[in-house]
Amino acid sequence: AFGQSFSIHRKVAEDGETREETLLQESASKEAYYLGKILEMQNELKQSRAVVTNVQAENERLTAVVQDLKE
């Protein structure tokens, strides 16, 4: 009975360790995925800011052209 109880306890402990390792791997995988998404979004943000800056400059240029044409 003691041997059987010990075997069951050992099996439960092994299963717990396996589950913990699986969860750690899943967590690391999700972390890597979300870090990649963050980098991707940061790049998109930089590009969007550059586009906004260019559009603002073009808008100012066109406003000046319109002002010249009015005069």
Coordinates of C-alpha atoms in Angstrom, one line a residue:
A1 CA 0.0 0.0 0.0
F2 CA 2.8 2.4 0.9
G3 CA 4.6 1.6 -2.4
Q4 CA 1.4 2.2 -4.4
S5 CA 0.8 5.5 -2.5
F6 CA 4.4 6.5 -3.2
S7 CA 4.0 5.7 -6.9
I8 CA 0.8 7.7 -7.2
H9 CA 2.4 10.6 -5.4
R10 CA 5.4 10.5 -7.7
K11 CA 3.2 10.3 -10.8
V12 CA 1.2 13.3 -9.6
A13 CA 4.4 15.2 -8.9
E14 CA 5.7 14.4 -12.4
D15 CA 2.4 15.4 -14.0
G16 CA 2.6 18.7 -12.1
E17 CA 6.1 19.4 -13.3
T18 CA 5.2 18.5 -16.9
R19 CA 2.2 20.9 -16.7
E20 CA 4.3 23.6 -15.2
E21 CA 6.9 23.2 -18.0
T22 CA 4.2 23.4 -20.6
L23 CA 2.7 26.5 -19.1
L24 CA 6.2 28.1 -19.0
Q25 CA 6.7 27.3 -22.6
E26 CA 3.3 28.6 -23.6
S27 CA 4.0 31.8 -21.6
A28 CA 7.4 32.3 -23.2
S29 CA 5.8 31.7 -26.7
K30 CA 3.1 34.3 -26.0
E31 CA 5.6 36.8 -24.7
A32 CA 7.7 36.4 -27.8
Y33 CA 4.6 36.8 -30.0
Y34 CA 3.5 40.0 -28.2
L35 CA 7.0 41.5 -28.2
G36 CA 7.0 41.0 -31.9
K37 CA 3.6 42.6 -32.2
I38 CA 4.8 45.6 -30.1
L39 CA 7.8 46.0 -32.4
E40 CA 5.7 45.8 -35.5
M41 CA 3.2 48.4 -34.1
Q42 CA 6.1 50.7 -33.0
N43 CA 7.4 50.6 -36.6
E44 CA 3.9 51.3 -38.0
L45 CA 3.6 54.3 -35.5
K46 CA 7.0 55.7 -36.7
Q47 CA 5.9 55.4 -40.3
S48 CA 2.5 57.0 -39.6
R49 CA 4.2 59.9 -37.8
A50 CA 6.5 60.4 -40.8
V51 CA 3.4 60.4 -43.1
V52 CA 1.7 63.0 -40.9
T53 CA 4.8 65.2 -40.9
N54 CA 5.0 65.0 -44.7
V55 CA 1.3 65.7 -45.2
Q56 CA 1.5 68.7 -42.8
A57 CA 4.4 70.1 -44.8
E58 CA 2.6 69.6 -48.1
N59 CA -0.5 71.2 -46.6
E60 CA 1.5 74.2 -45.6
R61 CA 3.1 74.4 -49.0
L62 CA -0.2 74.2 -50.8
T63 CA -1.7 76.8 -48.4
A64 CA 1.2 79.2 -49.4
V65 CA 0.5 78.4 -53.1
V66 CA -3.2 79.2 -52.7
Q67 CA -2.3 82.4 -50.8
D68 CA 0.0 83.5 -53.7
L69 CA -2.7 82.8 -56.3
K70 CA -5.2 84.9 -54.3
E71 CA -2.8 87.8 -54.4

